[in-house]
Coordinates of C-alpha atoms and ligand atoms in Angstrom, one line a residue:
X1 CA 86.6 -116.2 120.7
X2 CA 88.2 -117.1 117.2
X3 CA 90.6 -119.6 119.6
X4 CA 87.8 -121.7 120.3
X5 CA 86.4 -121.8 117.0
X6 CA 90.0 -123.3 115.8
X7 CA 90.0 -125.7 118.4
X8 CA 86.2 -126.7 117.5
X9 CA 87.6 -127.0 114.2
X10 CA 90.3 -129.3 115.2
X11 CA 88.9 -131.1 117.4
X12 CA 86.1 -131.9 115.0
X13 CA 89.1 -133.1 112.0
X14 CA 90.3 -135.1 114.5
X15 CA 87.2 -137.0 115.1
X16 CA 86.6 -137.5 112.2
X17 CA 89.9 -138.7 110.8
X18 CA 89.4 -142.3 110.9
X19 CA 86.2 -141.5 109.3
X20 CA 86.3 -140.0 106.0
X21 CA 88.9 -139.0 103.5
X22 CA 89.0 -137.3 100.0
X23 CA 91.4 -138.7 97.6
X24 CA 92.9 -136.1 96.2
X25 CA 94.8 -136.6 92.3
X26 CA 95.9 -133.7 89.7
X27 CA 93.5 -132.5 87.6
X28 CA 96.0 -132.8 84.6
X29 CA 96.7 -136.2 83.1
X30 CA 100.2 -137.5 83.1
X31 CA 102.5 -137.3 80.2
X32 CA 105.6 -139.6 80.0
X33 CA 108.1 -141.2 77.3
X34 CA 108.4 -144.5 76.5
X35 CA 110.5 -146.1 78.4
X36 CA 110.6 -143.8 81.6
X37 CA 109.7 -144.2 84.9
X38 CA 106.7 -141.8 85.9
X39 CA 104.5 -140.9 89.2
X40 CA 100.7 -141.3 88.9
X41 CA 100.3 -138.9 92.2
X42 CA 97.5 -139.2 94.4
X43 CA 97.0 -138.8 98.5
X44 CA 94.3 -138.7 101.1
X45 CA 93.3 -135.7 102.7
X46 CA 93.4 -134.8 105.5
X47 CA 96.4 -136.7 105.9
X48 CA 96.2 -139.9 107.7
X49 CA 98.7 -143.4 108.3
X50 CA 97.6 -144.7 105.0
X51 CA 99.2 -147.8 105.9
X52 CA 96.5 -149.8 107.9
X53 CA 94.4 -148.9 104.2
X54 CA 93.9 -150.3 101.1
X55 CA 95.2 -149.1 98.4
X56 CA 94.3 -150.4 94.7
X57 CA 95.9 -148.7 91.6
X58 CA 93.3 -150.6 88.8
X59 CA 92.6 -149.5 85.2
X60 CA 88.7 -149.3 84.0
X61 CA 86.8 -152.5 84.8
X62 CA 89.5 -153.9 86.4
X63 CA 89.3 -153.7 90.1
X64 CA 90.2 -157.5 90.6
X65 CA 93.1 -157.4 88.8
X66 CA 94.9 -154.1 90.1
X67 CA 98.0 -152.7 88.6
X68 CA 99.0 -152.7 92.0
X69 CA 97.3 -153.8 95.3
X70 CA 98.7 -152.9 98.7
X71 CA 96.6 -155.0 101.4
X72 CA 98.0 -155.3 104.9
X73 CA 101.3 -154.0 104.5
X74 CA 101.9 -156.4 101.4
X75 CA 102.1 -155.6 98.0
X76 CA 100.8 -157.9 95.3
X77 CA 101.4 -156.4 91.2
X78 CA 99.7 -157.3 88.1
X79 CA 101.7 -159.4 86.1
X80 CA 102.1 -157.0 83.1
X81 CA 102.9 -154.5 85.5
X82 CA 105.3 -157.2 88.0
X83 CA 108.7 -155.2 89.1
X84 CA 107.7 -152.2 87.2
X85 CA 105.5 -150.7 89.3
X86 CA 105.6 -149.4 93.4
X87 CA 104.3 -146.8 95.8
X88 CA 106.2 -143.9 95.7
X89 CA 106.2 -140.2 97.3
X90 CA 104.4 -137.6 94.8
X91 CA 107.2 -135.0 95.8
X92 CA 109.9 -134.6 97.9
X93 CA 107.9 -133.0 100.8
X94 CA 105.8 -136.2 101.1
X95 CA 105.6 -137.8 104.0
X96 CA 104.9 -141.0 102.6
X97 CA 102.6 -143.7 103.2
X98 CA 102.4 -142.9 106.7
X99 CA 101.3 -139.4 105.3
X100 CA 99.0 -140.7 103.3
X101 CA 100.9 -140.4 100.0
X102 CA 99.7 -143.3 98.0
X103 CA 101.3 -142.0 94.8
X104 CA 101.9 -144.9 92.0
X105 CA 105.2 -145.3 90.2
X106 CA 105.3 -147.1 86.5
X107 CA 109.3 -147.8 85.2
X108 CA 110.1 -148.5 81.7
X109 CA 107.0 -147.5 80.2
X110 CA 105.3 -149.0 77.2
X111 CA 103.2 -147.6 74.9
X112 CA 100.6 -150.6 76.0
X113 CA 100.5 -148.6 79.9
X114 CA 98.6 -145.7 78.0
X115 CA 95.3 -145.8 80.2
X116 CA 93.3 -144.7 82.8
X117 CA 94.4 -145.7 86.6
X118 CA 92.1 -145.5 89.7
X119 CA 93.5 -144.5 93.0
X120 CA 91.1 -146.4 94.8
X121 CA 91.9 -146.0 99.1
X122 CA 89.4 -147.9 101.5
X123 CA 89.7 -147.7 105.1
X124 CA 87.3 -149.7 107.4
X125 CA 84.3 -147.6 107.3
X126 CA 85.1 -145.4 104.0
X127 CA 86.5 -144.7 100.7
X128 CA 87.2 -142.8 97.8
X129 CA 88.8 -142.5 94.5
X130 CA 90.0 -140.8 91.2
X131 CA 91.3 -141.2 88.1
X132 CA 94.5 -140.1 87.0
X133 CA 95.0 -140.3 82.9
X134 CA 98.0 -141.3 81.8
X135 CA 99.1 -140.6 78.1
X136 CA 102.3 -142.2 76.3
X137 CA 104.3 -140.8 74.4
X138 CA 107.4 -141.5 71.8
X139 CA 109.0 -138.9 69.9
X140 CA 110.8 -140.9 66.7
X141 CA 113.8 -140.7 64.8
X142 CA 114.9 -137.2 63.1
X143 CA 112.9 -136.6 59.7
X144 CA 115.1 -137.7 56.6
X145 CA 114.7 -136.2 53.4
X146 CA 115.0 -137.6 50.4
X147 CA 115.3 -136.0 46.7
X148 CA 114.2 -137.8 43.5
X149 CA 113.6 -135.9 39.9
X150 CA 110.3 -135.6 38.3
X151 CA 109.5 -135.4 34.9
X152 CA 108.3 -131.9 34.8
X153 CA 111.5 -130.8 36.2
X154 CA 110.4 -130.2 40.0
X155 CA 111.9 -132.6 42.4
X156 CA 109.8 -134.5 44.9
X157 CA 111.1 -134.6 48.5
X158 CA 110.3 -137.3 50.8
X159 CA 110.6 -137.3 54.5
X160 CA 110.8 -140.7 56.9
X161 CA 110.6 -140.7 60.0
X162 CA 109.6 -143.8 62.5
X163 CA 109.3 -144.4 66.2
X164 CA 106.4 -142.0 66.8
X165 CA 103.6 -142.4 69.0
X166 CA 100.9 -141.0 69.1
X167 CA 100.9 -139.9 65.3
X168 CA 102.9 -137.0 64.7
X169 CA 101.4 -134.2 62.4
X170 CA 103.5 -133.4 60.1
X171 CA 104.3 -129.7 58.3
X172 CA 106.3 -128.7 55.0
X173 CA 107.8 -125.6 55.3
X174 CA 110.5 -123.8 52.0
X175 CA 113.0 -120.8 53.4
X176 CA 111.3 -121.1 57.0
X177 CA 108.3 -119.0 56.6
X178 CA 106.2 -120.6 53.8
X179 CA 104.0 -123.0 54.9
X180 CA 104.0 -125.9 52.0
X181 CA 101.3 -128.0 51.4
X182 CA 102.2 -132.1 51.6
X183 CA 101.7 -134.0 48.3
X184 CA 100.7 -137.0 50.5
X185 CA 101.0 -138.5 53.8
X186 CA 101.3 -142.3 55.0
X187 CA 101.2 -143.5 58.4
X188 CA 102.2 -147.2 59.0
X189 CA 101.7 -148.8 62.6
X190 CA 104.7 -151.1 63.8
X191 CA 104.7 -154.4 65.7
X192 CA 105.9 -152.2 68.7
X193 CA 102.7 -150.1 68.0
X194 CA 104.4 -147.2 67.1
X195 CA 104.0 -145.0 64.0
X196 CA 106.1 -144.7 61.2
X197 CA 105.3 -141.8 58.5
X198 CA 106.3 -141.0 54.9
X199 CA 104.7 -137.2 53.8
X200 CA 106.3 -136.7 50.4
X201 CA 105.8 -132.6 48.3
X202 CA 107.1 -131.3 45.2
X203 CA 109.0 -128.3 44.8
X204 CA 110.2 -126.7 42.0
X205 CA 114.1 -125.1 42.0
X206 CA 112.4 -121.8 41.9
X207 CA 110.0 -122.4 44.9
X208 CA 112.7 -122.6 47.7
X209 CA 116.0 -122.6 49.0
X210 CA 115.9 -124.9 51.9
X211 CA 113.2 -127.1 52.6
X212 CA 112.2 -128.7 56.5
X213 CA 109.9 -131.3 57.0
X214 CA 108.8 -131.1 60.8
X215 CA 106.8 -133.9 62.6
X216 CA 105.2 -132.6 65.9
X217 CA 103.3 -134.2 69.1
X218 CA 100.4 -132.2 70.3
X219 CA 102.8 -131.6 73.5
X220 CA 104.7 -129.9 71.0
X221 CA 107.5 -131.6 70.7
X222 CA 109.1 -131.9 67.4
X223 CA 111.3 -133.0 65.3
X224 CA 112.9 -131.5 62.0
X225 CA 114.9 -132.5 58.8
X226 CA 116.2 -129.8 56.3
X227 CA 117.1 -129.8 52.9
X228 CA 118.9 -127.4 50.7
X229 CA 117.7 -128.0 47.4
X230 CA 119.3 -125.7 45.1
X231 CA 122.2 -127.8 46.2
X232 CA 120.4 -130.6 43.9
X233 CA 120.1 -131.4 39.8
X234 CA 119.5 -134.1 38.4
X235 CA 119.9 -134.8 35.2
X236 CA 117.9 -137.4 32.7
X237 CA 118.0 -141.0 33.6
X238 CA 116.4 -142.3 30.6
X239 CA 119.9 -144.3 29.3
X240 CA 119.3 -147.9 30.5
X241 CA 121.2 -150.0 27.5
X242 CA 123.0 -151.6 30.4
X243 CA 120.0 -154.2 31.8
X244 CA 122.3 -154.2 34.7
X245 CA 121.9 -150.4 35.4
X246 CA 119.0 -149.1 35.1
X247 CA 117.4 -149.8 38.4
X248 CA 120.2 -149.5 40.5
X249 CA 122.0 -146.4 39.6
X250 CA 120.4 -143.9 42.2
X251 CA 122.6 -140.7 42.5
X252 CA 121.5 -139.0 45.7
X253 CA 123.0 -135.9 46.6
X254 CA 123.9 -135.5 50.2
X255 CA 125.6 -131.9 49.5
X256 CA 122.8 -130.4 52.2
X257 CA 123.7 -127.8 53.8
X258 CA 121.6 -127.1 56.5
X259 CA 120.0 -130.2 58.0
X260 CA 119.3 -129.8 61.5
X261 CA 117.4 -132.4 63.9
X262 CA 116.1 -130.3 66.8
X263 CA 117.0 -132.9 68.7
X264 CA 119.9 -135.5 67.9
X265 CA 118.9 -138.6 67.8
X266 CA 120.6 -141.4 66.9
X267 CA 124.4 -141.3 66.3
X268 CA 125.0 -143.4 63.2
X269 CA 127.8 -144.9 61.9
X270 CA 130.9 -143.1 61.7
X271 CA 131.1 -143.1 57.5
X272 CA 128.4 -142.9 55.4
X273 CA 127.0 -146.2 53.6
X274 CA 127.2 -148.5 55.9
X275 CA 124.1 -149.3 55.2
X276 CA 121.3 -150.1 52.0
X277 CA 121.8 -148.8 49.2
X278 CA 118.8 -147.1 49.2
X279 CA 120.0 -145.5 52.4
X280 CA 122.9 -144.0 51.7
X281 CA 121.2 -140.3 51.5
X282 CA 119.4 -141.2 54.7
X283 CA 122.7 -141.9 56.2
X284 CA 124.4 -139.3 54.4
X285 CA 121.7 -136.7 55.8
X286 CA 122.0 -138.4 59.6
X287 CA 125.1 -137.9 59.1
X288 CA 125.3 -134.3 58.8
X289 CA 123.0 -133.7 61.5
X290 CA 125.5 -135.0 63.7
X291 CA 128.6 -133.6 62.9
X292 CA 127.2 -131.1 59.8
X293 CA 130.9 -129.8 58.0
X294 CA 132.6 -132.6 60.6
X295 CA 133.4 -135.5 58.4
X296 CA 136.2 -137.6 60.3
X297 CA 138.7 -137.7 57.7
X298 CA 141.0 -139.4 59.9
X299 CA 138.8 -142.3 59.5
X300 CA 138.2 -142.2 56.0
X301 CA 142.4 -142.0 55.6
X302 CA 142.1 -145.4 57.4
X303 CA 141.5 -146.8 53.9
X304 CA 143.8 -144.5 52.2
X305 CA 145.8 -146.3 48.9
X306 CA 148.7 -144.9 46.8
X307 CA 147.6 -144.2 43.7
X308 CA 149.8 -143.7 41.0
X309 CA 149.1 -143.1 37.3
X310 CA 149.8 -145.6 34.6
X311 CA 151.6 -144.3 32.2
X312 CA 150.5 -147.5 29.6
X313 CA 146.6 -145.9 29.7
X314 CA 147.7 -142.3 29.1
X315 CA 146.0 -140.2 26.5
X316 CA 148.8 -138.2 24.7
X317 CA 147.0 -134.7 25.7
X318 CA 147.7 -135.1 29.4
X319 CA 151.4 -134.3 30.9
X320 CA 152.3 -136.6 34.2
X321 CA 155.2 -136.6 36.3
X322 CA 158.1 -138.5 36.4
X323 CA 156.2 -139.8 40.1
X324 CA 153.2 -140.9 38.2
X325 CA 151.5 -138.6 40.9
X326 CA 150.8 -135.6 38.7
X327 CA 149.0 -134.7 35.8
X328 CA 149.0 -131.6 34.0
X329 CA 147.5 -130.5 30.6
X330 CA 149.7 -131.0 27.6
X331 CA 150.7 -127.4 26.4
X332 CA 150.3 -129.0 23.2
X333 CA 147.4 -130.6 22.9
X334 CA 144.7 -129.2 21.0
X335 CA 141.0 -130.1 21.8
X336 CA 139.3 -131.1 19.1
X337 CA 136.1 -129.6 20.0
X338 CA 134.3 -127.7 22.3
X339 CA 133.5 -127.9 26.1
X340 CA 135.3 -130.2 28.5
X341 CA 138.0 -132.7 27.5
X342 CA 136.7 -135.8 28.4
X343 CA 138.8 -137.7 26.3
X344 CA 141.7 -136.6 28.1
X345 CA 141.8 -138.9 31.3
X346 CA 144.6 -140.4 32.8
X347 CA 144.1 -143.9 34.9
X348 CA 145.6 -144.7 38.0
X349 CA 147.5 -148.4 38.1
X350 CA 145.9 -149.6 40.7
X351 CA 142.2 -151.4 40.1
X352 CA 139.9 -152.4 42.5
X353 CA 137.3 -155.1 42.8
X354 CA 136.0 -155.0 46.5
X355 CA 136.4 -153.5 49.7
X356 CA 137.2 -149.6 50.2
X357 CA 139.3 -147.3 49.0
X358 CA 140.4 -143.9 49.7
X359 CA 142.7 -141.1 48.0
X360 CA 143.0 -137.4 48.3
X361 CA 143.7 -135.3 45.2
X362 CA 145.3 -131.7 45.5
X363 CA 143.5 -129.3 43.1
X364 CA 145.4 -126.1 45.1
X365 CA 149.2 -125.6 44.9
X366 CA 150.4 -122.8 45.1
X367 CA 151.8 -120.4 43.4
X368 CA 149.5 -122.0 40.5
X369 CA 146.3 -120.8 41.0
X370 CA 143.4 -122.7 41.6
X371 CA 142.3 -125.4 39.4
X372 CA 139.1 -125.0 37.8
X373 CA 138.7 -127.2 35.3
X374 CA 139.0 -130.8 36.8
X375 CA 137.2 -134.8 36.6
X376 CA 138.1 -136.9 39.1
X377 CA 136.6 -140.5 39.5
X378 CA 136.6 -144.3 38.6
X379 CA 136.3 -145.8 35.8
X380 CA 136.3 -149.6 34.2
X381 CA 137.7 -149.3 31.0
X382 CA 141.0 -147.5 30.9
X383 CA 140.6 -145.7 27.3
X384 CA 138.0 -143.9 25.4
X385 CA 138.1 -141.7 22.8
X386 CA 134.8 -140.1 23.4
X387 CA 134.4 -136.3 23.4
X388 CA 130.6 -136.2 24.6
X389 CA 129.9 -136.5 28.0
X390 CA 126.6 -139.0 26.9
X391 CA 128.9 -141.5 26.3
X392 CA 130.7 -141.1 29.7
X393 CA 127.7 -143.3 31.9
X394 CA 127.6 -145.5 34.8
X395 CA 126.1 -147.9 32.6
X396 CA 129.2 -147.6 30.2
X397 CA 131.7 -148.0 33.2
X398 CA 132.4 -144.6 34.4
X399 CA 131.9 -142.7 37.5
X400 CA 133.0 -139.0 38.3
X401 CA 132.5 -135.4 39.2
X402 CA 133.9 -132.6 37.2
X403 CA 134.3 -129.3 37.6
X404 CA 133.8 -127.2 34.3
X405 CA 134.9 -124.3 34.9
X406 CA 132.3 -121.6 34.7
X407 CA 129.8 -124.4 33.7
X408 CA 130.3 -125.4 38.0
X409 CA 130.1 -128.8 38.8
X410 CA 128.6 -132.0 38.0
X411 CA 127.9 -135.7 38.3
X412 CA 127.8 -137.9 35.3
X413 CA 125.4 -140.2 36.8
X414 CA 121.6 -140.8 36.0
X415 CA 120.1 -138.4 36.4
X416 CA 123.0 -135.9 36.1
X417 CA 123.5 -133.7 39.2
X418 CA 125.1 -130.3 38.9
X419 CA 125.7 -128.7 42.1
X420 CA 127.3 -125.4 43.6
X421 CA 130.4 -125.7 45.2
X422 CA 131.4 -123.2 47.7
X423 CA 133.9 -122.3 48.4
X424 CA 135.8 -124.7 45.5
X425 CA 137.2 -128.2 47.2
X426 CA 141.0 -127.4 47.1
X427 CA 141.9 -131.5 48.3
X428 CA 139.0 -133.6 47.1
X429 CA 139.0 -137.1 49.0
X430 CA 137.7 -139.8 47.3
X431 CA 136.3 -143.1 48.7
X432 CA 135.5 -146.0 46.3
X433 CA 133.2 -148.4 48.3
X434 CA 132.8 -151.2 45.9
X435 CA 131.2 -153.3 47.9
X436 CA 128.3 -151.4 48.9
X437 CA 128.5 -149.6 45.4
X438 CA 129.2 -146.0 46.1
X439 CA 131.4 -143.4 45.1
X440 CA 131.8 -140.5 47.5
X441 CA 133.6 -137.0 47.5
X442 CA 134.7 -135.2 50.8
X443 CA 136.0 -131.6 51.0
X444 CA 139.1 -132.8 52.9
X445 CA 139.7 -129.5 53.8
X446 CA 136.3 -128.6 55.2
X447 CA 136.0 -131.8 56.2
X448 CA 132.5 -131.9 54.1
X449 CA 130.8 -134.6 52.5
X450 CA 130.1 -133.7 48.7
X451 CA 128.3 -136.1 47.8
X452 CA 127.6 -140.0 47.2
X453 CA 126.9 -141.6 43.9
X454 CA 125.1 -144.7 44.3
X455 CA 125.7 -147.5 41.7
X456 CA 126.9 -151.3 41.1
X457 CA 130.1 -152.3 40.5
X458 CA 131.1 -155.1 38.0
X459 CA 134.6 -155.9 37.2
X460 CA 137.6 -154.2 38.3
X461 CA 137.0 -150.1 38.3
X462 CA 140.4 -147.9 38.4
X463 CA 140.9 -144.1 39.6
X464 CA 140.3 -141.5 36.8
X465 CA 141.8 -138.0 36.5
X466 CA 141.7 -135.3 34.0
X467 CA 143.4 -131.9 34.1
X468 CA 140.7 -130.4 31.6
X469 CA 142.4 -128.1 29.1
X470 CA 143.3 -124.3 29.3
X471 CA 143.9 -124.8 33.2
X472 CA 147.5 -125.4 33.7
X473 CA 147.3 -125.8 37.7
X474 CA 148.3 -129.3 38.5
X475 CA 146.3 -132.1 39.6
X476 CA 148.4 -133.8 41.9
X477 CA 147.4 -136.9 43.9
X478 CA 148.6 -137.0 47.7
X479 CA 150.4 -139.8 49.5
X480 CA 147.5 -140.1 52.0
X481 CA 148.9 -140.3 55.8
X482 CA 148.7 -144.5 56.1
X483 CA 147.1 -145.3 59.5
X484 CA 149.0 -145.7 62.2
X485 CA 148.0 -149.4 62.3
X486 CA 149.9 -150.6 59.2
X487 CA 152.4 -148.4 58.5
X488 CA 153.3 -148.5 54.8
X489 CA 157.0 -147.1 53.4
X490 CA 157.3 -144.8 51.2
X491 CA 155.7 -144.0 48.4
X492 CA 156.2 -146.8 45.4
X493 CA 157.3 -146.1 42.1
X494 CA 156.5 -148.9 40.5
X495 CA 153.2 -148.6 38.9
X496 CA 152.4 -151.7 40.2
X497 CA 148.9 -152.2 42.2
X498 CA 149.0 -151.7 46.2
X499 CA 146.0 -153.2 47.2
X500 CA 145.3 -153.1 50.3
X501 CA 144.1 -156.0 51.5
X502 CA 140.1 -154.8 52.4
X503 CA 139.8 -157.3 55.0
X504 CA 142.8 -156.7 57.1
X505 CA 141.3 -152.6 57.1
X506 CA 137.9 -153.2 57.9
Ligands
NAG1 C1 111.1 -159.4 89.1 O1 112.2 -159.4 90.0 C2 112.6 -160.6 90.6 C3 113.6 -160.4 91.6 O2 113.8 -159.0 91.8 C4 113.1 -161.5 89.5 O3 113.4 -162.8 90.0 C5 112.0 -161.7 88.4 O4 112.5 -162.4 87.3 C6 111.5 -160.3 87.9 N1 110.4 -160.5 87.0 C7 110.3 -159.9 85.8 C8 109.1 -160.2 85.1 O5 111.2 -159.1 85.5
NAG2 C1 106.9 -138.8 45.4 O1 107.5 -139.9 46.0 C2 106.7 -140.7 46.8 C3 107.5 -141.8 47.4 O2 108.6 -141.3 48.0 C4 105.6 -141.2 46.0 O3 104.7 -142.0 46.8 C5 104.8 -140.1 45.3 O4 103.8 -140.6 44.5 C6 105.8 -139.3 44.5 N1 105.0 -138.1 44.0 C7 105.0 -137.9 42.7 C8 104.3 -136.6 42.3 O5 105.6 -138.6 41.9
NAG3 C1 143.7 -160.6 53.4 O1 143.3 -160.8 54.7 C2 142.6 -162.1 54.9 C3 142.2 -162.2 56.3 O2 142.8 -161.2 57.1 C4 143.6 -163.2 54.5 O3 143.0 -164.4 54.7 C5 144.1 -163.0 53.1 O4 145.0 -164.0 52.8 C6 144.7 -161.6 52.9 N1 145.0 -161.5 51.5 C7 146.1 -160.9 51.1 C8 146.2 -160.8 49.6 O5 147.0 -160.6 51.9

């Protein structure tokens, strides 16, 4: 009995095959990347040769200009669409055309593809179809944060990111729990249609530890950049009696500890500031996500110079070797007043006026114990006299970070950052990048980026040490490993420049 009602049942598919058939599509739209190849699925049912069919892939009101048209075993594509778009098998237990697998393959997608597409099928005495919705989307770049001082002492963080589409939300968020609300949000809409966003808040030192700035798709991807802001003071930059200075001196502290991309991105340049000026935190920050505590020192020795000090430009307080390699407090010398010695800096010989530079200076040797009181930098003129640190700018020609003891550390740029230090750099490396205008400090030892002061260069600038006073641990500069390219001999005792000649090392 139930035999014969299975083979009624057959019998009647079978007649009526040729008939009619149900297209047959997911109920879900489609979501794909930019720039990948994805399956709009859609077959017949019951299953039939869908070969000796039509098959027309069109978007809404555009039935005589398919995507795709298959049409007597020929297949003709629209042009937008021309070699980027074929039949293809909606999994691997298709059967295929033959199978009635009419399934629609887009490559290299563009955010322009976003649309509906009819799977239209028409055999000689029926047809059917559905709509399949397919959604673009791009997840952009890794969010970049960005600190500058406010006036009422908070700092306001900005966040970039580009190469989103659709628009990303975007979410603030201090010590990962609190929820922060944005101080504004911009959206900007590329050429290439996709979104580029700037949200911008302001927190105060007390408010948080580490900041993130998250952009999301509604799939739920997302992307994050993080901050550590108590890694960040700036000071005052009111000072502008250089006309030169004043808008270019930028100090941007890239001491962040934690800043973590969900997912990595782009793989910048090697060292940071190859780039804008205005940049170099963004790069600096990129940077870290890659490779955070990973700074390739190997690379930065590639522009390693011997530095030696010049005895000519000494102030009498400071002690230095017969080498001209290390400087000591003078046991003698009496500071004249209180707080950190400024005025007792020792130049090196050589001076630079372009291309980039790099020296290591040992603030560890044993069985001294470690040196706390310490300014290490550039500088254009090679005396002063000055005792106050307000006289030690960027706009007057100097450059440095010092380490005061108990005070911690701290920038003398505008604003002044002071920043926490842990633990203590025991081999600062240095690299002057005249060119581009920055001055940055890497914990050789940690292989850590400091931090980047951002300025412009006039004249020649020359390497600035100063022992402090009280600390009698040496300050000793190192012969920097040359690269293995250019092989340099041994150390010169002349205090004679040895330039390197930029162009030969980039
Ligand atoms: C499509 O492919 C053909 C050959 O495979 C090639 O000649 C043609 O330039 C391609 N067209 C486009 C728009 O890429
Ligand atoms: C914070 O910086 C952004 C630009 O990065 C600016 O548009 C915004 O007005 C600033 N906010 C305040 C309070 O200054
Ligand atoms: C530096 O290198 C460039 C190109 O390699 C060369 O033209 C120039 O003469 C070199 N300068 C010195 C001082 O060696």
């Amino acid at each position: 009995m139930l035999s014969i009602i299975i083979i009624a049942l057959l019998v009647n598919l079978l007649t009526e095959t040729s008939e009619s058939f149900t297209v047959v599509v997911p109920r879900d739209q489609i979501v794909a990347h930019v720039g990948s190849t994805v399956t709009l699925p859609c077959w017949i049912s019951p299953p039939e040769n869908a070969e000796v069919l039509e098959l027309r892939w069109y978007r809404p009101d555009q039935f005589r200009k398919p995507v795709l048209l298959y049409q007597h075993g020929k297949i003709i594509q629209e042009e937008s669409f021309r070699n980027r778009s074929s039949l293809t098998l909606h999994s691997d237990l298709s059967g295929g055309l033959k199978d009635g697998d009419v399934s629609l393959q887009l490559e290299k997608l563009r955010i322009q593809d976003e649309d509906s597409f009819r799977c239209y099928v028409s055999g000689e005495s029926a047809f059917d179809s559905r709509e399949v919705v397919l959604k673009v989307i791009a997840l952009g770049s890794a969010p970049v944060l960005f600190p500058q001082p406010l006036d009422d002492g908070r700092v306001n963080i900005s966040c970039k990111s580009s190469g989103w589409y659709p628009e990303p939300d975007v979410s603030w968020m201090s010590d990962e729990r609190t929820v922060l609300r944005p101080g504004g949000v911009s959206r900007s809409r590329g050429a290439d249609e996709m979104f580029s966003v700037h949200s911008w808040t302001a927190v105060s030192h007390s408010d948080a530890q580490l900041l993130s700035c998250s952009m999301s798709l509604k799939t739920g991807e997302s992307r994050e950049g993080r901050l550590n802001i108590q890694a960040i003071i700036f000071l005052d930059p009111s000072d502008s009696s250089d006309p030169w200075k004043a808008p270019f001196i930028i100090l941007l502290i890239c001491a962040v500890l934690g800043l973590v991309g969900l997912i990595l991105y782009k793989y910048r340049h090697k060292l940071p500031g190859k780039k804008q000026t205005d940049q170099i935190c963004e790069d600096g920050l990129t940077e870290k996500l890659i490779k955070e505590g990973d700074v390739n020192i190997e690379e930065l020795r590639k522009h390693a110079v011997q530095i030696t000090i010049d005895r000519e430009r000494l102030h009498p307080g400071p002690s230095v070797s017969k080498d001209c390699k290390i400087v000591r407090e003078a046991l003698e010398y009496k500071p004249s007043g209180e707080g950190f010695p400024y005025e007792l800096c020792a130049f090196g010989a050589q001076r630079f006026s372009s291309g980039r530079h790099y020296w290591e200076v040992d603030l560890v040797r044993p069985p001294n114990p470690s040196k706390e009181y310490w300014l290490i930098g550039v500088a254009k003129h090679g005396r002063f006299h000055s005792k106050d640190r307000s006289a030690l700018t960027p706009s007057s020609g100097y450059w440095f970070l010092c380490s005061d003891g108990p005070n911690g550390f701290y920038t003398n740029s505008d604003p002044p950052v002071s920043l926490s230090l842990t633990p203590r750099p025991e081999q600062l490396g240095v690299l002057l990048d005249y060119d581009l205008g920055q001055l940055s400090f890497y914990s050789v030892k940690e292989r850590k980026h400091v931090l980047t002061m951002s300025t412009r260069f006039t004249g020649s600038v020359a390497p600035m040490f100063n022992p402090g006073v009280g600390d009698l641990s040496p300050l000793i500069i190192l012969d920097c490993p040359e690269p293995v390219e250019s092989p340099v001999e041994t150390p010169v005792e002349s205090s004679q420049p040895l330039l390197s000649n930029s162009s030969a090392l980039d």
